Coordinates of C-alpha atoms and ligand atoms in Angstrom, one line a residue:
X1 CA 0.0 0.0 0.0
X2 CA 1.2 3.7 -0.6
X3 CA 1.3 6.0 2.3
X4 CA 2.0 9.6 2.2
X5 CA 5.2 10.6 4.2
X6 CA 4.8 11.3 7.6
X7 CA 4.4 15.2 8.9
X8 CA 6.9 16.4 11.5
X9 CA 6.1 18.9 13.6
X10 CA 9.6 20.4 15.4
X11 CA 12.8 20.4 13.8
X12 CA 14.8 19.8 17.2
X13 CA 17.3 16.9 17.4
X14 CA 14.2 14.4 17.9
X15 CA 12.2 15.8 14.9
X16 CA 15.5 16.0 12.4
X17 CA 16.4 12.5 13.6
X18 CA 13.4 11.2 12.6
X19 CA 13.1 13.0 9.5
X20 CA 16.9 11.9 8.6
X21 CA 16.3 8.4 9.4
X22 CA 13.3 8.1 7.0
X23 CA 15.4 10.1 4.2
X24 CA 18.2 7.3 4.8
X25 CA 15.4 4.6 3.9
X26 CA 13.9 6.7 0.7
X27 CA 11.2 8.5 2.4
X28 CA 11.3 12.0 1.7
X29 CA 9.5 13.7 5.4
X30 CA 8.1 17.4 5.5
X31 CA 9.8 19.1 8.7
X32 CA 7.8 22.3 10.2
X33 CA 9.9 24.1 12.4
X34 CA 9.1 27.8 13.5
X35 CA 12.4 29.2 14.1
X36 CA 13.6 31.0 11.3
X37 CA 17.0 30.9 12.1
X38 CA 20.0 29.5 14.1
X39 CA 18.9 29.5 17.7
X40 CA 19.8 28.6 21.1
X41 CA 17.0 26.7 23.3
X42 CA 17.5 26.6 26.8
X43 CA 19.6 23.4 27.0
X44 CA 22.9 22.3 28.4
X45 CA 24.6 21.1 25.7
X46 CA 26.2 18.3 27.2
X47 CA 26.1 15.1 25.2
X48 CA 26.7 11.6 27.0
X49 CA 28.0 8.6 25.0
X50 CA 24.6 7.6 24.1
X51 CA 23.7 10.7 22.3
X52 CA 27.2 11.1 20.4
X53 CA 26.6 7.4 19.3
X54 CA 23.0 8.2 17.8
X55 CA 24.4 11.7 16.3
X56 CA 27.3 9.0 14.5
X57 CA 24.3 6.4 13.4
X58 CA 22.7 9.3 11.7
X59 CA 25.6 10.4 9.8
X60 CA 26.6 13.4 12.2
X61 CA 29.3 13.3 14.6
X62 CA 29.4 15.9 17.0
X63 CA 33.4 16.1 17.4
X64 CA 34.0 17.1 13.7
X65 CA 31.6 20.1 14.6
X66 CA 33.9 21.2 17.1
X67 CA 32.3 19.5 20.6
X68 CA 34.7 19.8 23.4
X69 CA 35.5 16.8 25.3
X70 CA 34.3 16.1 28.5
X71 CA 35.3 13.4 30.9
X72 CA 35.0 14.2 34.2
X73 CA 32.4 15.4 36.4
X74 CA 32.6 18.0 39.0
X75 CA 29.6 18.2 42.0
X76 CA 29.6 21.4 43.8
X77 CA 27.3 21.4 46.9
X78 CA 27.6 25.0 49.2
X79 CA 31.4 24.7 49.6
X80 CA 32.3 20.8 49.1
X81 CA 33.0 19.6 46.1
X82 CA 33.8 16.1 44.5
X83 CA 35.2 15.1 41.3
X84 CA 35.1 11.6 39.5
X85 CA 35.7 10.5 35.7
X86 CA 32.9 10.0 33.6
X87 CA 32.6 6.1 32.6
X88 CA 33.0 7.1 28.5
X89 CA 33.7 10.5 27.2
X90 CA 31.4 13.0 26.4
X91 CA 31.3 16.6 24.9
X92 CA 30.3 19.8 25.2
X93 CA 28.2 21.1 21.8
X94 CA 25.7 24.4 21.6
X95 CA 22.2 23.3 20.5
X96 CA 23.3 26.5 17.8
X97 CA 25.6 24.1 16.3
X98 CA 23.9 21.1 16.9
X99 CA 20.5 21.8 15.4
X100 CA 22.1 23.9 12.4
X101 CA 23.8 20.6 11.3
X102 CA 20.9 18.4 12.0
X103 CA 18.5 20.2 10.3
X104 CA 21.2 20.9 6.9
X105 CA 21.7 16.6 7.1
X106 CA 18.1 16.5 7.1
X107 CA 18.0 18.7 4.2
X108 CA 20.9 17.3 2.4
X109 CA 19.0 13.9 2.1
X110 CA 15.9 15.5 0.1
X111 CA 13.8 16.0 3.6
X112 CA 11.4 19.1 2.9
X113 CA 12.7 21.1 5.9
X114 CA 10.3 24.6 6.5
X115 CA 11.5 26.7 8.6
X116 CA 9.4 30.2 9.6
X117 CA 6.2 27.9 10.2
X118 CA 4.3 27.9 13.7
X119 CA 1.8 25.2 13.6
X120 CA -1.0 26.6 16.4
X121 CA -2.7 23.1 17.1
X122 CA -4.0 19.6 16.2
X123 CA -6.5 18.2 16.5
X124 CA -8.8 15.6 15.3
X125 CA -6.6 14.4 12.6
X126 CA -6.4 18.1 11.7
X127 CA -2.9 20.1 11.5
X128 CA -3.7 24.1 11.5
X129 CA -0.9 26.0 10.7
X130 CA -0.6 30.1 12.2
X131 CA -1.2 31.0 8.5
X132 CA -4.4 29.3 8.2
X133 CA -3.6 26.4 6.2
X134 CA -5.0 23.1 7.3
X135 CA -3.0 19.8 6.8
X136 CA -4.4 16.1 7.4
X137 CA -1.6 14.3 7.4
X138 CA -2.2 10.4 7.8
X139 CA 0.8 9.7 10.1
X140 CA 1.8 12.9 12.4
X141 CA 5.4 13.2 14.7
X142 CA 5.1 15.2 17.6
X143 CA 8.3 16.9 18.4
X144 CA 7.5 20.9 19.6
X145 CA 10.1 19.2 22.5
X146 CA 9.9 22.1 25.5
X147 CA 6.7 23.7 23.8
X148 CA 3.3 22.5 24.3
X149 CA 0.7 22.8 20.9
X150 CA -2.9 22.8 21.6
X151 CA -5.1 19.7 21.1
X152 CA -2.2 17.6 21.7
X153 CA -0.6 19.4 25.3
X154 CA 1.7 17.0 27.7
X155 CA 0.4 19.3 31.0
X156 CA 3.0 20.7 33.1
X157 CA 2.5 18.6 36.4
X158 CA 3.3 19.5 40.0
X159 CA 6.7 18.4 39.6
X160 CA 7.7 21.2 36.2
X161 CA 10.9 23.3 36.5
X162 CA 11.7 26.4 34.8
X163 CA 14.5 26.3 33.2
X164 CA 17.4 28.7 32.3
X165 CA 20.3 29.4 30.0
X166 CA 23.1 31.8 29.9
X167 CA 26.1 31.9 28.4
X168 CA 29.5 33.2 30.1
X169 CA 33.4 33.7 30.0
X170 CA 34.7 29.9 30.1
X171 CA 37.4 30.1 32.8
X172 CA 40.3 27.8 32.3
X173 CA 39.3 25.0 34.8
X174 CA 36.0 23.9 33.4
X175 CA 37.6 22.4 30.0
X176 CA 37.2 18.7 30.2
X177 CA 34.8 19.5 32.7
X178 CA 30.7 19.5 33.4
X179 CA 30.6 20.8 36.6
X180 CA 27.2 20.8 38.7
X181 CA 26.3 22.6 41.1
X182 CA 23.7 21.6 43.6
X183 CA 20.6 24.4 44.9
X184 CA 17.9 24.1 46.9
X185 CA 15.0 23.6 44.9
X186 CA 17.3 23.1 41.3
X187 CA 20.7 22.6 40.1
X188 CA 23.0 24.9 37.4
X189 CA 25.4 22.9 35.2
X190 CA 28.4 24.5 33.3
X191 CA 30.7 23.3 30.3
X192 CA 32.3 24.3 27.9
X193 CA 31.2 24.1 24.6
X194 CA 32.3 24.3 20.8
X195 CA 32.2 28.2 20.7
X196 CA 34.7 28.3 23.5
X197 CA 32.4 29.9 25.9
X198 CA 31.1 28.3 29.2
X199 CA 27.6 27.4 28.6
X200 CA 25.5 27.8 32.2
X201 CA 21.8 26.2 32.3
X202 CA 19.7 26.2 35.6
X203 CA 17.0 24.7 36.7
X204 CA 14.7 25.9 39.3
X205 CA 11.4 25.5 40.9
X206 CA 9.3 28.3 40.1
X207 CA 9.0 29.7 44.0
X208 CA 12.7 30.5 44.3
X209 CA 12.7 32.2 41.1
X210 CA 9.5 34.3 42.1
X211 CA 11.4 34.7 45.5
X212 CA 14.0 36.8 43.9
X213 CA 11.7 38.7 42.0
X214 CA 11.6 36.5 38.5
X215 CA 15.1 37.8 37.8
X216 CA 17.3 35.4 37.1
X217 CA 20.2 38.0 37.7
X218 CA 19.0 38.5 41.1
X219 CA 18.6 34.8 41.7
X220 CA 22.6 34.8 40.9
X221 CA 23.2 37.2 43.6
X222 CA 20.8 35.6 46.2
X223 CA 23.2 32.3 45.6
X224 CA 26.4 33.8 46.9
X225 CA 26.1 32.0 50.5
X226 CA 24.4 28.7 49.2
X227 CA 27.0 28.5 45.8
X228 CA 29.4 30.3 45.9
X229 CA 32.1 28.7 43.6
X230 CA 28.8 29.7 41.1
X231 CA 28.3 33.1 42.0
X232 CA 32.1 33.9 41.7
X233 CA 32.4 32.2 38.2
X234 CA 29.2 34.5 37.0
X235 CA 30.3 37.5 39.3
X236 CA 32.4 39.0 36.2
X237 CA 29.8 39.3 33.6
X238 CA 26.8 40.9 32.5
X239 CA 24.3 38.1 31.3
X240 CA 21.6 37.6 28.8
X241 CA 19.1 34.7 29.7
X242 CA 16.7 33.0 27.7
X243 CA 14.3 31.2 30.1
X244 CA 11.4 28.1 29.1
X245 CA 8.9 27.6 32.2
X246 CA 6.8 24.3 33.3
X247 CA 9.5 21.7 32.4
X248 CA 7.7 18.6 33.5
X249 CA 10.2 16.5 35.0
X250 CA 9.3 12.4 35.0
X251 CA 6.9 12.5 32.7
X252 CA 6.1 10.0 29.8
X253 CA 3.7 9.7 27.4
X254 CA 0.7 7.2 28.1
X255 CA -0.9 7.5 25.1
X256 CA -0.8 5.5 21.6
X257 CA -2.7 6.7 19.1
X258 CA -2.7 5.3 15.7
X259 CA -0.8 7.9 13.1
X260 CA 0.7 9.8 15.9
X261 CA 4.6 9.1 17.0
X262 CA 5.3 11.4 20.2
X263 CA 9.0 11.7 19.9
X264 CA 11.2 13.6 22.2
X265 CA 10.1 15.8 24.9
X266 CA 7.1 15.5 23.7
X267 CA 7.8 11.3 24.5
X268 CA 9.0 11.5 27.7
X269 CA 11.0 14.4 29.8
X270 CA 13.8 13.0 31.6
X271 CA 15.5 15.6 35.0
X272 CA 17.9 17.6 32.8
X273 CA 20.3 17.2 35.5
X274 CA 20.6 13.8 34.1
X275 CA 22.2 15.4 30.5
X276 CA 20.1 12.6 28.7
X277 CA 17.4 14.8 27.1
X278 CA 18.7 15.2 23.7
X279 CA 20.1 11.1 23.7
X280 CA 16.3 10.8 24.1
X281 CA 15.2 12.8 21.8
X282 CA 17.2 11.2 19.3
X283 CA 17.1 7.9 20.2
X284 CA 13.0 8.4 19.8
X285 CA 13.1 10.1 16.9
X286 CA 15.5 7.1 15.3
X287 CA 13.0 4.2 16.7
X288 CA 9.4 6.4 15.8
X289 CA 10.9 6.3 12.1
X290 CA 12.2 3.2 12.3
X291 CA 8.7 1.9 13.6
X292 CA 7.2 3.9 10.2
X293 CA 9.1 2.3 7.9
X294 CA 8.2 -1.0 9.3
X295 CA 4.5 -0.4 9.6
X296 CA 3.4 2.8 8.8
X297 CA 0.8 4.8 10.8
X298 CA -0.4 1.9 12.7
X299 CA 2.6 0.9 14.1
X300 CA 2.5 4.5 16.4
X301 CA 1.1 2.6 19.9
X302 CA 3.1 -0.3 19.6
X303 CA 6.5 2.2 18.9
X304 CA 4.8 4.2 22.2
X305 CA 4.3 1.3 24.4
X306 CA 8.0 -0.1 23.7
X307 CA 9.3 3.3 24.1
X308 CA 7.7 4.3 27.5
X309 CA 9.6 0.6 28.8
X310 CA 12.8 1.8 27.4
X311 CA 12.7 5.4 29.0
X312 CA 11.2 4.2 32.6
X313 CA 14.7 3.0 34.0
X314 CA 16.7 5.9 33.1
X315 CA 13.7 8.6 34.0
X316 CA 13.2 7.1 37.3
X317 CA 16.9 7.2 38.2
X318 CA 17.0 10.5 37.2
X319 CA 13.9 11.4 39.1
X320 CA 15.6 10.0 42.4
X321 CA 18.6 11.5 41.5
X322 CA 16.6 15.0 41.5
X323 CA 15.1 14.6 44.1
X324 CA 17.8 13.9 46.7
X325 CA 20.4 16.5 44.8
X326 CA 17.3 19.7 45.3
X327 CA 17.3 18.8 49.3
X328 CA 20.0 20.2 51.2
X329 CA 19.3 17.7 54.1
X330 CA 20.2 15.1 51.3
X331 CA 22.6 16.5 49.1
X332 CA 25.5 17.2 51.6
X333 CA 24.6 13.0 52.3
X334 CA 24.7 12.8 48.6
X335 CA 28.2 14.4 48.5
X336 CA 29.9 12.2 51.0
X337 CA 29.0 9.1 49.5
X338 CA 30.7 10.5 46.5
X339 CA 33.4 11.1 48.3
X340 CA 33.8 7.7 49.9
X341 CA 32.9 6.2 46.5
X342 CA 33.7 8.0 43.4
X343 CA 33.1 5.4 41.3
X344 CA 29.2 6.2 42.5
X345 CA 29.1 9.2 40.2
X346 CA 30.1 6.7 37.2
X347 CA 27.6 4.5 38.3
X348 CA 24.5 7.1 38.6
X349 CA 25.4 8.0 35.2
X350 CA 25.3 4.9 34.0
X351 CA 21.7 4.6 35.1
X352 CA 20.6 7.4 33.6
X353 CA 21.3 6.7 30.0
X354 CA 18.9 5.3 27.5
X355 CA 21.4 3.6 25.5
X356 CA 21.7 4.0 21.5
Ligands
FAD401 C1 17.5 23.6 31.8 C2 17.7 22.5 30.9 C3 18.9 22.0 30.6 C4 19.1 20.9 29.8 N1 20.4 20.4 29.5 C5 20.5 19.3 28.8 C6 21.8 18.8 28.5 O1 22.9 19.3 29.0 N2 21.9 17.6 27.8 C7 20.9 17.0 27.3 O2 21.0 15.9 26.7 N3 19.6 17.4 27.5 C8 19.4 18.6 28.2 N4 18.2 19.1 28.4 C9 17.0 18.4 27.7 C10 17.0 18.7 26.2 O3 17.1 20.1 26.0 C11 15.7 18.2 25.6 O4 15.5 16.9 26.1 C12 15.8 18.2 24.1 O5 16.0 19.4 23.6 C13 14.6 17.6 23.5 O6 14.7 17.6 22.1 P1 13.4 17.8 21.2 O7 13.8 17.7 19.8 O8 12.3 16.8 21.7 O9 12.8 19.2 21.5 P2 13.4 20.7 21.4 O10 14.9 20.6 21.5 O11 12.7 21.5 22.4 O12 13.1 21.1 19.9 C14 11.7 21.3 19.5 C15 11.7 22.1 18.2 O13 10.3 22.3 17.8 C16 10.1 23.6 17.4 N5 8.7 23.9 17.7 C17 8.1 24.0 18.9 N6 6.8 24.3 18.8 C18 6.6 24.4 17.5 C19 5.4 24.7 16.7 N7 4.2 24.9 17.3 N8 5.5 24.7 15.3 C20 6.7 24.5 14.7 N9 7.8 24.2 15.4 C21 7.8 24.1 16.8 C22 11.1 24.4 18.3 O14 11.4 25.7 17.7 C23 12.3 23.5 18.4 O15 13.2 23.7 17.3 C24 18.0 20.2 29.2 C25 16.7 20.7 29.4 C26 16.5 21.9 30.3 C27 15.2 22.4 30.5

């Protein structure tokens, strides 16, 4: 049977791995993505193993576009500190660079990559876009990633984050390094990526950040006693954030609807603390095509289904993780068994990877 090629809505690293992977096997995808331009999402940047390897199965390897290396950790927690090696290396990339590349591969392979177009909702088989135009595509990825799109929204949850992003002098001890730092209520993670600045992402539940007014500079400021080693590496600059609220932490897609592939994000949302997000979102996009190509539209619940298994281990490591590293009555607990047992830090990272 002929089927029309499926309809991606997102042209993040879920969306343009899904669309790459159905180029690879001679279907031709239409991406909608709203940016017009290169952009930087609030994200870390920091790339396990896992997501290097999927980047490589797709044809794209993040250290010919200049990633910087990582392999140890750092965990800052008021004024301790422990360091460890990571069990594999990993790398330090902008989602600038990283989503530029994807979405040129994509369109290097014949994919029909749009960019400039915001779809407003879907619903009922029904795809409007914000110019008016209509689609009704038979088979429909979901990858809007952070961003929720009407008729089809994941719902924030009691547990959502917002989520921060800045981007500062690298100072000379953070290369080789993603160094965490541990808050009440969040964390803020630091590397150094392929631009040669220090990338800085936070994550914070939204009381502190209405405590100190909504500004994140203020935030920074309010942090001096409980981090200091962080206020001291931002105390030289003058920073520009860019800021996504209602990260939903934990959650995972229960649905399975035939004709629609949540990929991403918009699949499941593992604790960014983790640095697994965009593994995720590429190893779903990978498998949702994959599942296509196989099946077609009607192999969408059974690609769900297998996908929620796969993401439960590492999202409810990273979950417990979150939870004990946002308390301080746990995290200084949290530090000394680090301490005692660096090899922990290998371990938790371990557990928090979904694996190519
Ligand atoms: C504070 C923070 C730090 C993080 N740090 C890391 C990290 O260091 N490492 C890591 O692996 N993960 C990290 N993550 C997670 C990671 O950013 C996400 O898991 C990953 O970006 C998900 O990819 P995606 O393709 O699903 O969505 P996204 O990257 O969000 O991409 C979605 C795309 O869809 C487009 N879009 C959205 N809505 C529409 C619409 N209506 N119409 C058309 N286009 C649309 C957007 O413009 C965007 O390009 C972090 C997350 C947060 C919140």
């Amino acid at each position: 049977m002929r089927r029309t090629p499926p309809l991606i809505v997102g042209g993040g690293p879920a969306g343009t791995a899904a669309a790459i992977t159905l180029a690879r096997a001679g279907v031709a995808a239409t991406v909608l993505e709203r940016t017009t331009q290169a952009h930087d999402p609030v994200c870390g940047g920091f790339m396990g193993w896992d997501a290097i390897g999927a980047l490589r199965s797709i044809g794209v390897d993040p250290l010919r576009l200049g990633a910087r290396p990582i392999t140890h950790v750092r965990v800052v927690a008021g004024k301790r500190q422990v360091e460890a090696p990571l069990p594999h290396p990993a790398a330090g990339l902008s989602r600038r660079t990283l989503d530029v590349a994807l979405l040129a591969e994509a369109d290097r392979l014949g994919v029909d990559v749009r960019r400039g177009v915001n779809v407003r909702r879907a619903e009922a088989g029904e795809v409007h876009l914000a110019d008016g135009t209509v689609l009704t595509p038979e088979s429909l990825f979901l990858a809007t990633g952070k961003h929720e799109l009407r008729g089809v929204a994941r719902g924030s949850g009691k547990r959502a984050r917002v989520g921060l992003r800045a981007a500062i002098p690298a100072q000379p001890d953070l290369a080789g390094w993603i160094e965490l730092h541990l808050l009440d209520g969040g964390y803020a993670g630091l590397l150094v990526q392929d631009d040669g600045q220090a990338n800085l992402c936070l994550s914070i539940s939204s009381a502190r950040l209405a405590a100190a007014d909504g500004s994140p500079d203020r935030l920074i400021e309010m942090l001096g006693e409980e981090a200091p080693l962080l206020a001291a590496r931002m105390s030289t600059t003058a920073t520009s954030w860019s800021a996504i609220a209602a990260v939903p932490y934990g959650w995972r897609t229960r649905e399975a609807v035939p004709g629609r592939f949540r990929i991403g994000d918009q699949a499941a949302v593992i604790a960014s603390l983790a640095g697994d997000g965009i593994a995720i979102a590429l190893t779903s996009g990978i498998a949702a095509a994959s599942a296509w190509i196989e099946g077609g539209p009607d192999a969408a619940p059974a690609f769900q289904r297998r996908f929620a298994r796969r993401s439960a281990w590492p999202i409810g490591a990273a979950e417990t993780l979150r939870h004990a590293s946002e308390r301080p009555a746990l995290a200084g607990p949290l530090l000394s068994l680090v301490g005692t047992m660096p090899g922990s830090l290998g371990v938790a990272a371990r557990l928090t990877r979904i694996g190519v």
